[in-house]
Tab-separated table of C-alpha atoms in Angstrom:
chain	number	residue	atom	x	y	z
A	62	MET	CA	45.181	-35.821	-2.597
A	63	LYS	CA	45.287	-38.992	-1.434
A	64	PHE	CA	43.966	-40.117	2.093
A	65	PRO	CA	44.214	-42.232	5.072
A	66	ALA	CA	43.726	-45.953	5.275
A	67	PHE	CA	41.205	-46.695	8.058
A	68	PRO	CA	40.123	-49.881	8.910
A	69	ALA	CA	37.844	-51.844	7.473
A	70	ARG	CA	35.108	-52.263	10.309
A	71	HIS	CA	34.944	-48.445	10.360
A	72	PRO	CA	34.123	-48.071	5.911
A	73	SER	CA	31.562	-44.701	7.726
A	74	LEU	CA	34.526	-42.773	9.173
A	75	PHE	CA	36.029	-43.019	6.101
A	76	LEU	CA	33.307	-41.069	3.809
A	77	VAL	CA	33.237	-38.908	6.771
A	78	LEU	CA	36.026	-37.702	5.534
A	79	LEU	CA	36.151	-38.091	2.711
A	80	ALA	CA	32.215	-36.150	2.530
A	81	THR	CA	34.045	-33.210	4.997
A	82	LEU	CA	36.887	-32.734	2.233
A	83	MET	CA	34.823	-32.577	-0.700
A	84	ALA	CA	32.218	-30.141	0.882
A	85	PRO	CA	32.232	-26.869	-1.029
A	86	VAL	CA	34.082	-24.122	1.407
A	87	VAL	CA	30.801	-21.490	2.245
A	88	HIS	CA	31.838	-17.899	3.097
A	89	ALA	CA	29.661	-15.303	5.433
A	90	ALA	CA	30.832	-12.679	7.265
A	91	THR	CA	28.407	-11.152	9.498
A	92	ILE	CA	28.853	-7.406	10.455
A	93	THR	CA	27.499	-5.385	13.082
A	94	VAL	CA	26.107	-1.690	11.833
A	95	ASN	CA	27.127	0.429	15.600
A	96	THR	CA	26.362	4.093	14.251
A	97	PHE	CA	22.665	5.134	12.795
A	98	ASP	CA	25.521	8.167	11.120
A	99	ASP	CA	25.239	8.055	7.603
A	100	GLU	CA	28.985	8.094	7.453
A	101	ILE	CA	31.528	7.309	5.137
A	102	ASN	CA	35.015	7.556	7.174
A	103	ALA	CA	37.540	5.353	7.739
A	104	GLY	CA	39.486	5.536	10.347
A	105	ASP	CA	36.509	7.341	13.067
A	106	GLY	CA	36.060	3.368	14.821
A	107	LEU	CA	32.027	3.724	13.471
A	108	CYS	CA	30.501	1.209	11.001
A	109	SER	CA	27.727	2.939	8.845
A	110	LEU	CA	24.774	0.825	6.633
A	111	ARG	CA	25.538	2.292	4.429
A	112	GLU	CA	30.001	1.561	5.007
A	113	ALA	CA	28.442	-1.988	5.934
A	114	VAL	CA	26.584	-2.898	2.949
A	115	MET	CA	29.766	-1.247	0.807
A	116	SER	CA	31.409	-3.496	2.087
A	117	VAL	CA	29.371	-6.558	1.050
A	118	ASN	CA	29.438	-5.625	-1.979
A	119	ALA	CA	33.447	-5.278	-2.360
A	120	GLY	CA	33.167	-8.678	-0.197
A	121	ALA	CA	36.286	-6.803	2.305
A	122	ASP	CA	36.053	-3.980	4.799
A	123	VAL	CA	35.163	-1.288	4.101
A	124	GLY	CA	35.163	2.034	6.515
A	125	ASP	CA	36.152	0.666	10.029
A	126	CYS	CA	33.456	-1.990	9.392
A	127	GLN	CA	34.950	-5.653	11.037
A	128	ALA	CA	33.235	-8.388	9.638
A	129	ASP	CA	33.170	-11.915	11.844
A	130	VAL	CA	34.126	-14.271	8.876
A	131	THR	CA	32.541	-17.439	10.003
A	132	THR	CA	34.970	-18.977	7.611
A	133	ASP	CA	38.149	-17.109	6.100
A	134	ALA	CA	35.900	-14.438	3.463
A	135	TYR	CA	32.973	-12.512	2.243
A	136	GLY	CA	30.785	-15.068	0.648
A	137	PHE	CA	27.172	-15.516	-0.345
A	138	ASN	CA	25.368	-15.311	2.950
A	139	ASP	CA	26.345	-12.930	4.105
A	140	THR	CA	24.269	-10.728	7.585
A	141	ILE	CA	24.180	-6.948	8.790
A	142	ILE	CA	23.005	-6.643	12.150
A	143	LEU	CA	20.803	-3.566	13.157
A	144	ASP	CA	20.062	-2.719	16.886
A	145	THR	CA	17.432	-0.240	17.505
A	146	GLY	CA	17.211	3.102	16.164
A	147	THR	CA	16.881	4.521	13.397
A	148	TYR	CA	18.940	4.676	10.963
A	149	THR	CA	19.104	8.737	9.239
A	150	LEU	CA	20.528	8.328	5.337
A	151	SER	CA	21.929	11.780	4.403
A	152	LEU	CA	24.474	11.449	1.875
A	153	PRO	CA	22.750	12.724	-1.911
A	154	GLY	CA	23.654	10.816	-4.900
A	155	LEU	CA	22.099	9.531	-7.916
A	156	ASP	CA	23.467	6.288	-9.908
A	157	GLU	CA	20.656	6.366	-12.714
A	158	GLY	CA	20.283	7.983	-15.889
A	159	TYR	CA	19.879	8.333	-19.875
A	160	THR	CA	21.981	8.459	-23.272
A	161	GLY	CA	20.115	9.153	-26.752
A	162	THR	CA	18.307	12.465	-27.037
A	163	GLY	CA	14.946	10.359	-28.207
A	164	THR	CA	15.685	10.098	-32.305
A	165	GLN	CA	15.103	7.583	-34.450
A	166	ALA	CA	18.871	6.800	-35.217
A	167	ASP	CA	19.976	7.732	-31.985
A	168	PRO	CA	17.852	6.320	-29.368
A	169	PHE	CA	17.401	6.803	-25.185
A	170	VAL	CA	19.617	4.275	-23.424
A	171	VAL	CA	19.166	4.102	-20.098
A	172	THR	CA	22.139	4.121	-17.770
A	173	ASN	CA	22.379	2.817	-14.335
A	174	THR	CA	25.680	2.750	-12.211
A	175	PRO	CA	25.336	1.299	-9.125
A	176	ASP	CA	27.655	3.223	-6.307
A	177	ALA	CA	26.285	1.945	-2.564
A	178	SER	CA	29.211	5.488	-2.296
A	179	MET	CA	25.885	7.647	-2.549
A	180	GLY	CA	22.446	8.024	-3.091
A	181	ASP	CA	19.943	4.554	-1.955
A	182	LEU	CA	22.514	2.035	-0.252
A	183	ASP	CA	22.543	-0.567	-3.963
A	184	LEU	CA	22.561	-3.460	-2.877
A	185	MET	CA	24.763	-6.460	-5.935
A	186	HIS	CA	25.055	-8.279	-4.199
A	187	SER	CA	23.436	-12.311	-2.184
A	188	VAL	CA	23.466	-10.023	1.945
A	189	ARG	CA	20.739	-11.032	4.181
A	190	ILE	CA	19.676	-7.609	6.543
A	191	ILE	CA	18.332	-8.147	10.034
A	192	GLY	CA	17.154	-5.240	12.095
A	193	ALA	CA	15.617	-5.403	15.655
A	194	GLY	CA	12.221	-5.814	14.766
A	195	SER	CA	10.278	-3.713	12.876
A	196	ALA	CA	9.141	-1.180	15.873
A	197	LEU	CA	12.350	-0.986	16.798
A	198	THR	CA	14.703	-0.586	14.297
A	199	LYS	CA	13.574	2.179	11.068
A	200	ILE	CA	15.471	2.580	8.054
A	201	GLU	CA	14.935	6.595	6.828
A	202	TRP	CA	16.143	9.561	4.281
A	203	ASP	CA	16.266	12.987	5.986
A	204	PRO	CA	13.684	14.726	4.994
A	205	ALA	CA	15.770	17.980	4.029
A	206	VAL	CA	17.484	15.091	1.586
A	207	ALA	CA	14.102	13.731	0.266
A	208	THR	CA	12.339	16.752	-0.903
A	209	SER	CA	14.602	17.621	-3.649
A	210	ILE	CA	13.936	17.374	-6.506
A	211	THR	CA	17.887	16.226	-7.533
A	212	THR	CA	19.062	14.934	-4.459
A	213	ALA	CA	16.212	12.504	-3.374
A	214	ASP	CA	16.367	8.573	-3.915
A	215	ARG	CA	14.909	4.868	-3.109
A	216	ILE	CA	16.031	3.075	0.037
A	217	PHE	CA	17.960	0.088	-1.734
A	218	HIS	CA	17.950	-0.876	-5.074
A	219	ILE	CA	18.696	-4.939	-5.423
A	220	TYR	CA	20.412	-5.260	-8.572
A	221	THR	CA	24.225	-5.448	-10.604
A	222	ASP	CA	26.741	-4.036	-13.068
A	223	ASN	CA	25.946	-4.582	-16.584
A	224	ALA	CA	28.069	-7.663	-16.468
A	225	GLY	CA	25.003	-9.592	-15.488
A	226	THR	CA	26.349	-12.543	-14.137
A	227	SER	CA	25.409	-12.821	-10.469
A	228	ASN	CA	22.811	-13.465	-8.958
A	229	ASP	CA	21.594	-11.694	-5.453
A	230	ASP	CA	19.187	-13.267	-3.290
A	231	VAL	CA	18.658	-10.643	-0.760
A	232	VAL	CA	16.358	-10.562	2.881
A	233	ILE	CA	15.561	-7.857	4.608
A	234	GLU	CA	13.842	-8.662	7.981
A	235	GLY	CA	12.083	-6.706	11.364
A	236	VAL	CA	12.700	-3.477	10.020
A	237	THR	CA	10.499	0.299	8.882
A	238	LEU	CA	11.374	1.800	5.603
A	239	ALA	CA	10.051	5.449	5.716
A	240	TYR	CA	10.606	8.768	3.328
A	241	GLY	CA	12.298	7.143	-0.306
A	242	LYS	CA	10.979	9.477	-2.890
A	243	THR	CA	11.785	9.236	-6.724
A	244	PHE	CA	11.132	11.877	-8.910
A	245	GLU	CA	10.605	12.160	-12.479
A	246	GLU	CA	13.253	14.614	-14.654
A	247	TYR	CA	10.695	16.125	-17.754
A	248	ILE	CA	12.837	15.468	-20.927
A	249	GLY	CA	10.548	17.601	-23.823
A	250	VAL	CA	8.899	17.551	-26.026
A	251	ASP	CA	9.630	14.039	-28.047
A	252	PRO	CA	11.823	14.528	-31.126
A	253	GLN	CA	9.903	11.506	-33.127
A	254	ASP	CA	5.900	12.702	-32.365
A	255	ALA	CA	5.353	16.142	-31.738
A	256	THR	CA	1.920	14.996	-29.364
A	257	LEU	CA	3.829	13.059	-26.845
A	258	GLU	CA	6.412	14.742	-24.540
A	259	ASP	CA	9.025	12.210	-22.888
A	260	TYR	CA	9.867	12.121	-19.353
A	261	PHE	CA	12.676	10.236	-17.711
A	262	ARG	CA	11.721	7.827	-14.504
A	263	ARG	CA	12.564	5.782	-11.666
A	264	ALA	CA	10.432	3.366	-8.966
A	265	GLY	CA	10.067	2.447	-6.360
A	266	GLY	CA	9.874	4.741	-3.931
A	267	ALA	CA	11.684	2.909	-1.004
A	268	ILE	CA	12.735	-0.527	-2.927
A	269	ALA	CA	14.033	-1.393	-6.613
A	270	LEU	CA	14.122	-4.988	-7.539
A	271	GLY	CA	15.574	-4.703	-10.395
A	272	ALA	CA	16.385	-1.694	-13.105
A	273	GLY	CA	13.315	0.034	-12.645
A	274	ALA	CA	13.978	3.139	-14.664
A	275	ASN	CA	13.064	3.991	-18.239
A	276	VAL	CA	11.995	6.666	-20.223
A	277	VAL	CA	8.492	7.082	-21.256
A	278	LYS	CA	6.607	9.253	-23.891
A	279	ILE	CA	3.364	10.333	-22.592
A	280	ASN	CA	0.112	12.250	-23.491
A	281	PRO	CA	-0.130	15.039	-22.142
A	282	THR	CA	-3.706	14.938	-22.842
A	283	LEU	CA	-5.280	11.708	-21.408
A	284	GLU	CA	-4.918	11.147	-17.709
A	285	GLY	CA	-2.836	8.725	-16.570
A	286	ALA	CA	-4.873	5.595	-15.772
A	287	GLU	CA	-5.811	5.745	-19.355
A	288	ASN	CA	-2.145	7.042	-21.037
A	289	ALA	CA	-0.913	3.020	-22.398
A	290	ASN	CA	2.735	4.281	-21.901
A	291	ALA	CA	2.052	6.151	-18.945
A	292	GLY	CA	3.402	3.270	-16.219
A	293	GLY	CA	6.173	-0.246	-17.031
A	294	LEU	CA	8.983	-0.085	-16.226
A	295	GLY	CA	10.577	-2.838	-19.080
A	296	GLY	CA	10.591	-5.572	-15.761
A	297	SER	CA	13.870	-6.378	-13.906
A	298	THR	CA	16.078	-6.147	-17.539
A	299	GLY	CA	15.568	-2.556	-18.187
A	300	GLY	CA	18.745	-0.882	-18.626
A	301	GLU	CA	21.110	-3.709	-17.700
A	302	SER	CA	22.031	-7.297	-18.635
A	303	GLY	CA	19.351	-10.153	-19.078
A	304	THR	CA	21.555	-12.546	-17.575
A	305	THR	CA	20.540	-11.454	-13.825
A	306	ASP	CA	18.683	-13.676	-11.123
A	307	TYR	CA	17.668	-11.519	-8.439
A	308	THR	CA	15.869	-12.759	-5.310
A	309	LEU	CA	14.020	-10.935	-2.350
A	310	THR	CA	12.160	-11.619	0.746
A	311	LEU	CA	10.728	-9.654	3.573
A	312	ASN	CA	9.708	-11.293	7.050
A	313	GLY	CA	7.453	-8.174	9.239
A	314	VAL	CA	9.461	-5.364	7.478
A	315	VAL	CA	6.518	-1.194	7.105
A	316	VAL	CA	7.496	0.081	4.499
A	317	GLU	CA	5.004	3.901	4.848
A	318	ASP	CA	4.701	6.882	3.934
A	319	SER	CA	7.521	7.183	0.239
A	320	SER	CA	6.449	8.209	-2.815
A	321	ALA	CA	7.397	7.615	-6.193
A	322	GLN	CA	6.865	9.927	-9.797
A	323	GLY	CA	6.356	6.861	-11.993
A	324	ASP	CA	5.269	2.809	-10.387
A	325	GLY	CA	5.548	1.957	-7.401
A	326	GLY	CA	5.225	4.640	-4.272
A	327	GLY	CA	6.990	1.601	-1.822
A	328	LEU	CA	8.115	-1.095	-3.859
A	329	TYR	CA	8.947	-1.259	-7.145
A	330	LEU	CA	9.331	-5.796	-7.487
A	331	ALA	CA	10.207	-6.433	-11.040
A	332	ALA	CA	12.012	-9.885	-10.083
A	333	PRO	CA	10.256	-12.878	-7.195
A	334	THR	CA	9.187	-12.170	-3.834
A	335	THR	CA	8.172	-13.572	-0.639
A	336	ALA	CA	7.074	-10.862	1.511
A	337	THR	CA	5.192	-12.145	4.386
A	338	ASN	CA	3.805	-10.262	8.183
A	339	LEU	CA	4.847	-6.628	5.712
A	340	VAL	CA	2.732	-3.799	6.205
A	341	VAL	CA	2.879	-1.279	3.238
A	342	ARG	CA	0.799	1.933	4.430
A	343	ASN	CA	0.808	5.850	2.992
A	344	ASN	CA	2.057	4.975	-0.335
A	345	ARG	CA	1.814	6.675	-4.150
A	346	SER	CA	3.202	6.970	-6.151
A	347	THR	CA	1.706	9.167	-9.711
A	348	THR	CA	1.005	5.743	-11.606
A	349	ASN	CA	0.016	2.360	-10.789
A	350	GLY	CA	0.565	0.613	-8.713
A	351	GLY	CA	0.748	3.309	-4.623
A	352	GLY	CA	2.014	0.041	-2.402
A	353	ILE	CA	3.502	-2.512	-4.642
A	354	TYR	CA	4.368	-2.643	-8.918
A	355	ASN	CA	5.087	-6.021	-9.085
A	356	GLU	CA	6.331	-7.769	-12.401
A	357	ALA	CA	7.176	-10.579	-11.224
A	358	ASN	CA	5.616	-13.740	-9.212
A	359	THR	CA	5.327	-13.237	-6.031
A	360	SER	CA	3.798	-14.536	-2.639
A	361	ILE	CA	2.371	-12.097	-0.566
A	362	SER	CA	0.551	-13.295	2.961
A	363	GLN	CA	-0.524	-11.985	6.145
A	364	ALA	CA	-0.738	-8.661	5.018
A	365	THR	CA	-1.891	-4.980	5.704
A	366	PHE	CA	-1.669	-2.643	2.232
A	367	SER	CA	-3.392	1.061	4.033
A	368	GLY	CA	-3.953	4.078	3.195
A	369	ASN	CA	-1.995	3.437	-0.553
A	370	ILE	CA	-2.251	6.445	-3.050
A	371	ALA	CA	-2.176	5.826	-7.044
A	372	GLU	CA	-4.159	6.196	-10.381
A	373	GLY	CA	-4.362	2.817	-11.021
A	374	GLY	CA	-4.042	0.397	-7.987
A	375	GLY	CA	-4.333	1.227	-4.538
A	376	GLY	CA	-2.479	-1.130	-2.311
A	377	ILE	CA	-0.434	-2.988	-5.504
A	378	PHE	CA	-0.653	-3.361	-8.939
A	379	THR	CA	0.969	-6.291	-10.732
A	380	THR	CA	1.153	-6.928	-14.935
A	381	GLY	CA	2.374	-9.423	-17.567
A	382	SER	CA	2.091	-12.869	-17.097
A	383	ASN	CA	3.329	-13.980	-13.884
A	384	ILE	CA	1.632	-15.720	-10.787
A	385	VAL	CA	0.395	-13.479	-7.207
A	386	LYS	CA	-0.590	-15.102	-4.543
A	387	ILE	CA	-2.192	-12.848	-1.568
A	388	THR	CA	-3.185	-14.516	1.223
A	389	ARG	CA	-4.288	-13.522	5.424
A	390	SER	CA	-3.888	-10.295	4.266
A	391	THR	CA	-6.024	-6.623	4.485
A	392	PHE	CA	-6.849	-3.498	2.727
A	393	THR	CA	-8.230	-0.701	3.231
A	394	ALA	CA	-8.040	2.596	2.428
A	395	ASN	CA	-6.786	2.891	-0.688
A	396	ARG	CA	-7.510	5.009	-3.333
A	397	ALA	CA	-7.049	5.351	-7.458
A	398	ILE	CA	-8.545	5.521	-10.625
A	399	GLY	CA	-8.659	2.482	-10.561
A	400	GLY	CA	-8.873	-0.265	-8.316
A	401	GLY	CA	-8.803	0.801	-5.231
A	402	ALA	CA	-6.974	-2.274	-3.555
A	403	ILE	CA	-6.039	-4.135	-6.141
A	404	SER	CA	-6.126	-3.248	-10.099
A	405	ASN	CA	-4.165	-6.786	-12.893
A	406	ARG	CA	-3.284	-6.426	-16.527
A	407	LYS	CA	-1.904	-9.289	-18.207
A	408	GLY	CA	0.952	-7.418	-20.248
């Protein structure tokens, strides 16, 4: 590239122009959701939350979402804007499962097929989701869907496809998340050990950060807190490539009335997370982490944990060799067999 010549008395002008021309282009799109309904319908003039998430994942407008792009494309700092009101999810569908029969020759393998068009809202690229405030903006599942074992799902699931090549930095601000649910599936008596039973479990009632699914082997004669195989879903790489990096930032978020027949009734965190002004209340896990199940480096400040229930770690359950920092936070009326407020397991 040939740059124009400038008089010697203006060298700074040349440097400014050079820096401008060589600076990387930062693409970013802003999508404003204009309906509270959960729909995918091109031609109706409406942009739903689901269509907005699908647009960010695809890097192109989906349905009748029309992004305001600050340059010329979707990119690395896309934003979804939510108004005051309640966004009710209602389109069912599960995108996690397993293959195999559990024998030594044919072991269970977890499959993750991200699809934001159904079930939980799969966030596959970096995005900021901004509400009007947790007292004003709410995202919840339709109760008629959330009570069914075959259709209930989380609200957000943060992960990519099996390519595992993208870095996903997700920010969620100013919203309440409610009535997310995951159920376990009974597979049967373990084919390698008849004293055990196999279950397919999905973690994170409201949010799962990482794969959040696994087949676990349970000894039915032991209580959950005593059952070494009952908890822990293998981190953010369970069922997918280990090269994917995630981060999650929560600011001014309420997570309430969600549950998991697995770890993390409210949140399952298997990648670095920063949370400020967080309220986690009235969530339930049948295993560990009524409010939060954490297996990552996590920083939580100015949080309230109340009324959460689990077998291990009513408020929060932490595991692994991670740094967990909790400051200026309150734990009240959380319940568990082990660790009503906090339970920590080294590995």
